[in-house]
Every structure is written in C-alpha cells, then in structure tokens.
C-alpha cells in the first residue's frame, strides 16, 4: 500500500519527539537545580525552620501556566503536569510531610496528592482531630481534611476542630467524587448480598442502589477504603469506593460513576501553621461568635453586603460557651490584607463577641 503523501513521516516525527524529550529533561533538571539554590537562600535567611512550600507562590505559577497554555493539552492537564514537577523540585529542597484523614485509598488521600503531588510524604491519620494534632505538634507540615460535600453538606467534625485549634487554613482543593461498585475476584455479581461503604457514599448513591440493588443490605463503614479492604477478603459482598481504593486492593469495577448527582464534589482544606500572603485570587475563612440576641445574623451579613464583599459560604455550629449561642463559619472572596476587607472585619469585630480569622489562602486552582 502506498503511503499518503499528505501525512507526515512517522520516523521523522518520532525523531522530533526524542529531541524534545531531551530538551524537556535538561530543562526540568535545570529547574530542579534552581530549586536547590532557593533552599540555600531560605536556610541562610530564615534558618532550618524556614517554610519551603509557599501556597501563594505555587498558585501564582499554576495560574500563569494555565493562562499561557495554547493547547492541544487542556489547561488542567498542563497544570497537573507542572504540579508534579513542582512537587519533585520541592522535595529536593525539603520533602513536605502531609497528614490526611485516612486510611490509605480514601478520597482525602486523592485530594492530598492532587494538591501536593506524588513527591509529598503522605501520612494517614485515623480521625480529623488527629490530623489537627499532628500539624499542631509539628510532626507534619500540613494537614488535609474534608470540609464540605456538594450533596451531603458541611463536615461538622472539621468545623468543631477549628474551635480549639490555632492552625491556619493555607489552601483548598476541590475533588470531583466518582463512586464505583467494587468486588473481589471471588464474588459473582448475582450473588451480592451486602454492600459496604461510608455512610455519606451510601447516601450519595442511594437512588442508583435502589434501582439496581433493591433489598440488598447496606452496611456503613468508617471509610470507603475500609469498605474496599473488607470486600477484598469476602465473598458475596461489594464496596462503594473511588479509584484509589480500587487500585490499592485490586478490585474489579462492576459499575462506574454511580453517584446520583453528576457534579458531586468534595472540598478539602489545607491546614498549617503559617500565615499565607495574598496570591491575587484569594478566599478568607472566619469564625465569628455572636451573643444570643435578636438580629445577630443580620449584624454579620450586613457589612459584607454594604461593602460589596462576596460571601461564598456561611455555616453555624452550637457554641461551647453557653446554651443557644452559636458560632458562624464564614468564607468570603478576598484576603485579610486587602484594603476593602479591613472595614468589614472591623465592623464585625465591634458587633461580635469574638472573631477569629482561620486563614486567607489562594482559591483552588485545580
């Protein structure tokens, strides 16, 4: 068969790819060498306690990468590749140790890797308050905890942990949640009698389960990963979990993306000990304690409206200072160092019993 003259020569294209790969490898190593120089400067100026990971700097770099991308790779795909390069380079300066809500194979681990890259040292913890303690004690540089799901709402344990903690929020990451029905190699689909998963995942897949497995026992587990581990050694059972759990326990996907809401997402917070400078596109989280009096909520909301500050979320939790008192958790667009934010915080501070800035941090890029 004669070759189409309009098509490029395959051997020539492969040779071009080899040349580009060599250039990429050389440039990546040059970047890594620059990262080592940065480490030397930071240690000289700030000592061994220097912060090597700078959330605002990373966000700015990733935004610039996405802005100048011309394809054919998507903006997110290009940013994801650079995230891994940055993660590897940062590990040369000093590996970042991150505690996350475990066990291995959870969506929180997936969010941790999405935010910090595969070169971070990720340590699973059994509970949200343990993640906080690990970072507070300095045993981990950062922690990753879930804060809200688009279907199930706020994670109250995370909000409660902020009441007693001096840690700061230094970032956020939003993860699309895809749930799969998983089985071990010994389980036949028609013989499934029990389905394990975290209570939230069971709720997120309720309609699908009602349609496809009505009457089958649904057993809540501490985590999706634990559910996946359990069915690995059982017959006639299935688990609802994500990609990482499926890969970790080598489970077969009977059905994919079974969540009832197509845009099901979970937002995670990055917690640390440092205050993060402005990145140019930031969010701020507050904890506001109000006295038990009429119009308390209006007193909080009114300054945001009058100063045209976009409030993105508000949640309330019972206060520990007295019956029927509440603490409000507020997210808004902007950084505490922004001039237009100052009068809002001043007015709320004058009206509230207490106000605590949980952190200003870059809006999630990926």
Short mmCIF file of C-alpha atoms in Angstrom, two decimals:
data_model
loop_
_atom_site.label_atom_id
_atom_site.label_comp_id
_atom_site.label_asym_id
_atom_site.label_seq_id
_atom_site.Cartn_x
_atom_site.Cartn_y
_atom_site.Cartn_z
CA UNK A 1 0.00 0.00 0.00
CA UNK A 2 1.44 3.38 -0.97
CA UNK A 3 1.85 5.99 1.76
CA UNK A 4 -0.38 9.06 1.70
CA UNK A 5 1.91 11.93 0.70
CA UNK A 6 -0.09 14.38 2.82
CA UNK A 7 0.75 12.52 6.04
CA UNK A 8 3.94 13.35 7.99
CA UNK A 9 6.79 10.84 8.01
CA UNK A 10 6.42 8.68 11.15
CA UNK A 11 10.16 8.18 11.66
CA UNK A 12 10.77 11.91 11.38
CA UNK A 13 8.04 12.69 13.93
CA UNK A 14 9.46 10.16 16.38
CA UNK A 15 12.91 11.67 15.98
CA UNK A 16 11.43 15.11 16.71
CA UNK A 17 9.76 13.72 19.86
CA UNK A 18 13.08 12.25 21.03
CA UNK A 19 14.79 15.61 20.59
CA UNK A 20 12.02 17.42 22.50
CA UNK A 21 12.20 14.83 25.31
CA UNK A 22 15.93 15.50 25.67
CA UNK A 23 15.29 19.24 25.87
CA UNK A 24 12.50 18.75 28.43
CA UNK A 25 14.69 16.53 30.58
CA UNK A 26 17.50 19.07 30.50
CA UNK A 27 15.17 21.96 31.39
CA UNK A 28 13.48 20.05 34.21
CA UNK A 29 16.85 19.32 35.77
CA UNK A 30 17.81 22.98 35.40
CA UNK A 31 14.62 23.89 37.24
CA UNK A 32 15.45 21.38 39.98
CA UNK A 33 18.91 22.93 40.37
CA UNK A 34 17.28 26.35 40.79
CA UNK A 35 15.04 24.88 43.50
CA UNK A 36 18.15 23.73 45.37
CA UNK A 37 19.51 27.28 45.19
CA UNK A 38 16.24 28.60 46.62
CA UNK A 39 16.65 26.19 49.54
CA UNK A 40 20.13 27.51 50.24
CA UNK A 41 18.89 31.12 50.30
CA UNK A 42 15.93 30.30 52.58
CA UNK A 43 18.05 28.41 55.09
CA UNK A 44 20.62 31.22 55.12
CA UNK A 45 17.94 33.89 55.69
CA UNK A 46 15.36 32.06 57.83
CA UNK A 47 17.22 29.12 59.36
CA UNK A 48 16.23 25.46 59.47
CA UNK A 49 12.65 26.39 60.40
CA UNK A 50 12.05 28.08 57.04
CA UNK A 51 8.85 27.33 55.13
CA UNK A 52 9.81 25.86 51.77
CA UNK A 53 6.30 25.32 50.46
CA UNK A 54 4.67 28.66 49.61
CA UNK A 55 0.99 28.25 48.74
CA UNK A 56 0.61 31.71 47.22
CA UNK A 57 3.69 31.28 45.01
CA UNK A 58 2.55 27.88 43.75
CA UNK A 59 -0.94 29.20 42.97
CA UNK A 60 0.51 32.12 41.02
CA UNK A 61 2.77 29.82 38.99
CA UNK A 62 -0.04 27.40 38.15
CA UNK A 63 -2.38 30.22 37.15
CA UNK A 64 0.28 31.66 34.82
CA UNK A 65 0.81 28.22 33.27
CA UNK A 66 -2.89 27.88 32.55
CA UNK A 67 -3.18 31.41 31.18
CA UNK A 68 -0.39 30.99 28.65
CA UNK A 69 -1.36 27.47 27.60
CA UNK A 70 -2.21 27.24 23.90
CA UNK A 71 -3.05 23.51 23.70
CA UNK A 72 -3.61 20.93 22.46
CA UNK A 73 -3.38 19.77 26.10
CA UNK A 74 -6.09 21.27 28.33
CA UNK A 75 -5.26 23.92 30.93
CA UNK A 76 -5.91 21.47 33.77
CA UNK A 77 -3.77 18.75 32.24
CA UNK A 78 -0.83 21.10 31.73
CA UNK A 79 -1.19 22.45 35.28
CA UNK A 80 -1.32 18.90 36.65
CA UNK A 81 1.95 18.04 34.89
CA UNK A 82 3.64 21.13 36.29
CA UNK A 83 2.26 20.37 39.75
CA UNK A 84 4.21 17.10 39.69
CA UNK A 85 7.37 18.86 38.50
CA UNK A 86 7.00 21.41 41.28
CA UNK A 87 6.36 18.63 43.80
CA UNK A 88 9.54 16.80 42.79
CA UNK A 89 11.59 20.02 42.89
CA UNK A 90 10.20 20.94 46.31
CA UNK A 91 11.20 17.51 47.62
CA UNK A 92 14.81 18.39 46.72
CA UNK A 93 14.56 21.45 48.98
CA UNK A 94 12.84 19.57 51.80
CA UNK A 95 10.15 16.88 51.44
CA UNK A 96 6.74 18.13 52.59
CA UNK A 97 5.12 15.87 55.17
CA UNK A 98 1.31 15.93 54.98
CA UNK A 99 -1.13 14.29 57.39
CA UNK A 100 -4.51 13.39 55.95
CA UNK A 101 -7.72 11.71 57.05
CA UNK A 102 -7.05 8.07 56.27
CA UNK A 103 -6.79 5.22 55.81
CA UNK A 104 -4.95 4.77 52.51
CA UNK A 105 -7.21 4.76 49.49
CA UNK A 106 -9.62 7.48 50.66
CA UNK A 107 -10.76 10.50 48.68
CA UNK A 108 -8.81 12.65 51.17
CA UNK A 109 -5.59 10.91 50.10
CA UNK A 110 -6.55 11.55 46.49
CA UNK A 111 -7.10 15.24 47.29
CA UNK A 112 -3.74 15.36 49.11
CA UNK A 113 -1.89 14.05 46.07
CA UNK A 114 -3.84 16.35 43.75
CA UNK A 115 -2.72 19.37 45.80
CA UNK A 116 0.84 18.42 46.83
CA UNK A 117 1.85 15.96 44.10
CA UNK A 118 3.26 12.45 44.44
CA UNK A 119 6.59 13.59 45.91
CA UNK A 120 4.99 14.70 49.19
CA UNK A 121 5.26 12.35 52.17
CA UNK A 122 1.61 11.49 52.95
CA UNK A 123 0.71 10.06 56.37
CA UNK A 124 -2.80 8.68 57.04
CA UNK A 125 -4.49 9.52 60.35
CA UNK A 126 -7.50 7.79 61.91
CA UNK A 127 -9.57 10.91 62.66
CA UNK A 128 -9.88 14.59 61.75
CA UNK A 129 -8.78 15.78 65.21
CA UNK A 130 -5.66 13.61 64.88
CA UNK A 131 -4.77 15.43 61.65
CA UNK A 132 -5.02 18.72 63.56
CA UNK A 133 -2.87 17.41 66.43
CA UNK A 134 -0.20 16.08 64.07
CA UNK A 135 0.22 19.51 62.45
CA UNK A 136 -0.01 21.41 65.75
CA UNK A 137 2.77 19.24 67.21
CA UNK A 138 5.00 19.90 64.20
CA UNK A 139 5.07 16.20 63.27
CA UNK A 140 3.55 17.14 59.90
CA UNK A 141 3.99 20.34 57.88
CA UNK A 142 0.39 20.38 56.68
CA UNK A 143 -2.86 18.52 57.05
CA UNK A 144 -5.71 17.80 54.63
CA UNK A 145 -9.27 17.47 55.93
CA UNK A 146 -12.69 17.45 54.21
CA UNK A 147 -14.87 20.49 54.87
CA UNK A 148 -17.99 20.08 52.70
CA UNK A 149 -19.63 17.90 50.08
CA UNK A 150 -21.87 19.36 47.39
CA UNK A 151 -24.52 16.73 48.13
CA UNK A 152 -24.20 15.96 51.85
CA UNK A 153 -23.19 19.40 53.12
CA UNK A 154 -20.66 20.52 55.74
CA UNK A 155 -18.34 18.19 57.69
CA UNK A 156 -19.14 19.19 61.29
CA UNK A 157 -16.09 17.44 62.81
CA UNK A 158 -13.79 19.72 60.82
CA UNK A 159 -15.60 22.89 61.92
CA UNK A 160 -15.53 21.74 65.56
CA UNK A 161 -11.78 21.11 65.37
CA UNK A 162 -11.16 24.74 64.38
CA UNK A 163 -12.81 25.93 67.61
CA UNK A 164 -9.91 24.63 69.70
CA UNK A 165 -7.07 24.99 67.19
CA UNK A 166 -4.65 27.78 66.39
CA UNK A 167 -3.86 26.36 62.96
CA UNK A 168 -4.39 28.40 59.80
CA UNK A 169 -6.05 27.42 56.54
CA UNK A 170 -3.40 27.70 53.84
CA UNK A 171 -5.21 26.29 50.82
CA UNK A 172 -8.18 24.42 49.40
CA UNK A 173 -8.71 21.71 46.85
CA UNK A 174 -11.96 20.59 45.23
CA UNK A 175 -12.21 16.98 44.13
CA UNK A 176 -14.81 15.52 41.79
CA UNK A 177 -16.15 12.47 43.58
CA UNK A 178 -16.75 9.40 41.42
CA UNK A 179 -18.14 6.36 43.21
CA UNK A 180 -17.72 2.83 41.84
CA UNK A 181 -19.26 -0.51 42.81
CA UNK A 182 -16.30 -2.80 43.53
CA UNK A 183 -15.99 -6.54 44.14
CA UNK A 184 -13.20 -9.02 44.80
CA UNK A 185 -12.16 -11.75 42.40
CA UNK A 186 -14.26 -14.40 44.21
CA UNK A 187 -17.57 -12.52 44.10
CA UNK A 188 -20.18 -13.13 41.39
CA UNK A 189 -22.40 -10.08 40.71
CA UNK A 190 -25.64 -12.03 41.02
CA UNK A 191 -24.62 -13.34 44.46
CA UNK A 192 -24.02 -9.96 46.15
CA UNK A 193 -25.83 -9.85 49.49
CA UNK A 194 -24.09 -6.95 51.27
CA UNK A 195 -22.76 -3.57 50.14
CA UNK A 196 -20.25 -1.71 52.32
CA UNK A 197 -19.31 1.96 52.20
CA UNK A 198 -19.06 5.15 54.22
CA UNK A 199 -22.47 6.48 55.21
CA UNK A 200 -22.01 9.57 53.02
CA UNK A 201 -21.22 7.47 49.94
CA UNK A 202 -24.23 5.24 50.57
CA UNK A 203 -26.35 8.40 50.69
CA UNK A 204 -24.75 9.83 47.55
CA UNK A 205 -25.60 6.62 45.63
CA UNK A 206 -28.99 5.89 47.19
CA UNK A 207 -31.10 6.23 44.02
CA UNK A 208 -28.72 4.08 41.98
CA UNK A 209 -28.70 1.39 44.68
CA UNK A 210 -32.50 1.48 44.93
CA UNK A 211 -32.73 0.93 41.18
CA UNK A 212 -30.05 -1.75 40.77
CA UNK A 213 -29.74 -3.50 44.17
CA UNK A 214 -33.06 -3.05 45.99
CA UNK A 215 -33.36 -5.01 49.22
CA UNK A 216 -29.59 -5.64 49.48
CA UNK A 217 -28.17 -4.88 52.94
CA UNK A 218 -26.16 -1.64 53.08
CA UNK A 219 -23.58 -1.51 55.87
CA UNK A 220 -21.90 1.82 56.84
CA UNK A 221 -18.13 1.68 57.35
CA UNK A 222 -15.63 4.18 58.84
CA UNK A 223 -14.31 4.91 55.34
CA UNK A 224 -14.66 3.80 51.73
CA UNK A 225 -11.13 2.43 51.83
CA UNK A 226 -12.01 0.26 54.82
CA UNK A 227 -15.05 -0.99 52.90
CA UNK A 228 -12.82 -1.89 49.95
CA UNK A 229 -10.36 -3.69 52.23
CA UNK A 230 -13.20 -5.70 53.78
CA UNK A 231 -14.62 -7.00 50.49
CA UNK A 232 -11.14 -7.95 49.29
CA UNK A 233 -11.28 -10.96 51.58
CA UNK A 234 -15.01 -11.71 51.41
CA UNK A 235 -17.37 -13.50 49.06
CA UNK A 236 -20.79 -12.17 48.05
CA UNK A 237 -20.12 -8.58 49.13
CA UNK A 238 -19.36 -5.31 47.33
CA UNK A 239 -17.98 -1.91 48.25
CA UNK A 240 -18.67 1.60 47.05
CA UNK A 241 -15.38 3.47 46.79
CA UNK A 242 -13.18 5.50 44.46
CA UNK A 243 -10.30 4.87 42.08
CA UNK A 244 -7.53 4.80 44.68
CA UNK A 245 -9.27 2.15 46.81
CA UNK A 246 -9.97 0.05 43.71
CA UNK A 247 -6.31 0.14 42.72
CA UNK A 248 -4.97 -0.34 46.26
CA UNK A 249 -6.98 -3.54 46.83
CA UNK A 250 -7.05 -4.70 43.20
CA UNK A 251 -10.84 -4.79 43.00
CA UNK A 252 -12.99 -5.15 39.91
CA UNK A 253 -15.36 -2.32 38.91
CA UNK A 254 -18.84 -3.73 38.40
CA UNK A 255 -20.23 -0.25 37.74
CA UNK A 256 -18.57 3.15 37.47
CA UNK A 257 -19.71 6.67 38.41
CA UNK A 258 -22.80 5.50 40.28
CA UNK A 259 -23.23 8.74 42.27
CA UNK A 260 -26.74 10.16 41.94
CA UNK A 261 -25.53 13.73 41.32
CA UNK A 262 -23.23 14.07 38.26
CA UNK A 263 -21.35 17.08 39.66
CA UNK A 264 -20.81 15.55 43.11
CA UNK A 265 -17.71 17.22 44.62
CA UNK A 266 -15.97 17.50 47.96
CA UNK A 267 -13.97 20.49 49.12
CA UNK A 268 -10.90 19.90 51.27
CA UNK A 269 -8.90 22.37 53.36
CA UNK A 270 -5.13 22.50 53.72
CA UNK A 271 -4.21 23.37 57.32
CA UNK A 272 -0.82 24.57 58.50
CA UNK A 273 1.00 26.84 60.95
CA UNK A 274 1.88 29.71 58.63
CA UNK A 275 0.05 32.85 57.52
CA UNK A 276 -0.21 32.93 53.73
CA UNK A 277 0.40 36.20 51.82
CA UNK A 278 -2.02 37.32 49.12
CA UNK A 279 -1.80 35.50 45.78
CA UNK A 280 -4.10 37.77 43.78
CA UNK A 281 -7.15 35.48 43.87
CA UNK A 282 -7.86 34.51 47.46
CA UNK A 283 -10.50 33.45 49.94
CA UNK A 284 -10.73 34.09 53.67
CA UNK A 285 -12.40 31.96 56.35
CA UNK A 286 -13.68 33.42 59.62
CA UNK A 287 -15.09 32.02 62.84
CA UNK A 288 -17.49 34.52 64.47
CA UNK A 289 -19.10 34.09 67.90
CA UNK A 290 -22.26 36.12 68.39
CA UNK A 291 -24.20 37.00 71.51
CA UNK A 292 -27.64 35.43 71.80
CA UNK A 293 -29.74 38.40 70.73
CA UNK A 294 -32.26 39.32 68.00
CA UNK A 295 -30.71 40.28 64.66
CA UNK A 296 -27.34 38.65 65.38
CA UNK A 297 -27.07 37.04 61.95
CA UNK A 298 -28.07 40.28 60.21
CA UNK A 299 -25.29 42.11 62.06
CA UNK A 300 -22.78 39.72 60.47
CA UNK A 301 -24.21 39.76 56.95
CA UNK A 302 -24.91 43.46 56.57
CA UNK A 303 -21.28 44.73 56.38
CA UNK A 304 -20.47 42.22 53.63
CA UNK A 305 -23.41 43.45 51.57
CA UNK A 306 -22.71 47.13 52.12
CA UNK A 307 -19.01 46.83 51.20
CA UNK A 308 -19.76 44.54 48.23
CA UNK A 309 -17.72 41.60 49.53
CA UNK A 310 -18.79 38.24 48.06
CA UNK A 311 -19.65 35.80 50.86
CA UNK A 312 -19.27 32.28 49.46
CA UNK A 313 -20.40 30.20 52.45
CA UNK A 314 -21.85 30.51 55.96
CA UNK A 315 -22.43 27.70 58.45
CA UNK A 316 -23.45 27.71 62.11
CA UNK A 317 -22.41 25.41 64.94
CA UNK A 318 -23.53 25.40 68.61
CA UNK A 319 -21.13 27.39 70.76
CA UNK A 320 -19.42 25.78 73.73
CA UNK A 321 -19.74 28.99 75.76
CA UNK A 322 -23.46 28.71 76.53
CA UNK A 323 -26.80 27.22 75.56
CA UNK A 324 -28.38 28.63 72.38
CA UNK A 325 -25.27 30.57 71.46
CA UNK A 326 -23.84 29.92 68.02
CA UNK A 327 -20.56 30.18 66.17
CA UNK A 328 -20.72 31.16 62.49
CA UNK A 329 -18.14 29.94 59.99
CA UNK A 330 -17.87 32.30 57.02
CA UNK A 331 -15.97 32.13 53.73
CA UNK A 332 -15.65 35.20 51.51
CA UNK A 333 -13.71 36.30 48.44
CA UNK A 334 -10.65 38.36 49.30
CA UNK A 335 -7.60 38.44 51.56
CA UNK A 336 -7.34 39.97 55.04
CA UNK A 337 -4.63 42.27 53.68
CA UNK A 338 -6.99 43.72 51.05
CA UNK A 339 -7.90 47.33 51.86
CA UNK A 340 -11.58 46.79 51.06
CA UNK A 341 -11.77 43.90 53.55
CA UNK A 342 -10.45 45.90 56.53
CA UNK A 343 -13.66 47.86 57.29
CA UNK A 344 -15.78 44.70 57.11
CA UNK A 345 -13.63 42.88 59.66
CA UNK A 346 -13.55 45.98 61.87
CA UNK A 347 -17.34 46.32 61.91
CA UNK A 348 -17.95 42.62 62.56
CA UNK A 349 -15.35 42.69 65.33
CA UNK A 350 -17.22 45.52 67.04
CA UNK A 351 -20.53 43.64 66.88
CA UNK A 352 -19.36 40.09 67.66
CA UNK A 353 -18.46 38.52 70.97
CA UNK A 354 -15.36 37.12 69.27
CA UNK A 355 -13.92 36.92 65.76
CA UNK A 356 -11.12 34.63 64.61
CA UNK A 357 -9.51 34.64 61.17
CA UNK A 358 -8.97 31.00 60.28
CA UNK A 359 -6.87 31.96 57.30
CA UNK A 360 -6.58 33.73 53.96
CA UNK A 361 -5.45 31.41 51.18
CA UNK A 362 -5.36 31.02 47.39
CA UNK A 363 -8.58 29.98 45.72
CA UNK A 364 -8.22 26.40 44.47
CA UNK A 365 -6.53 26.32 41.07
CA UNK A 366 -7.07 22.67 40.10
#
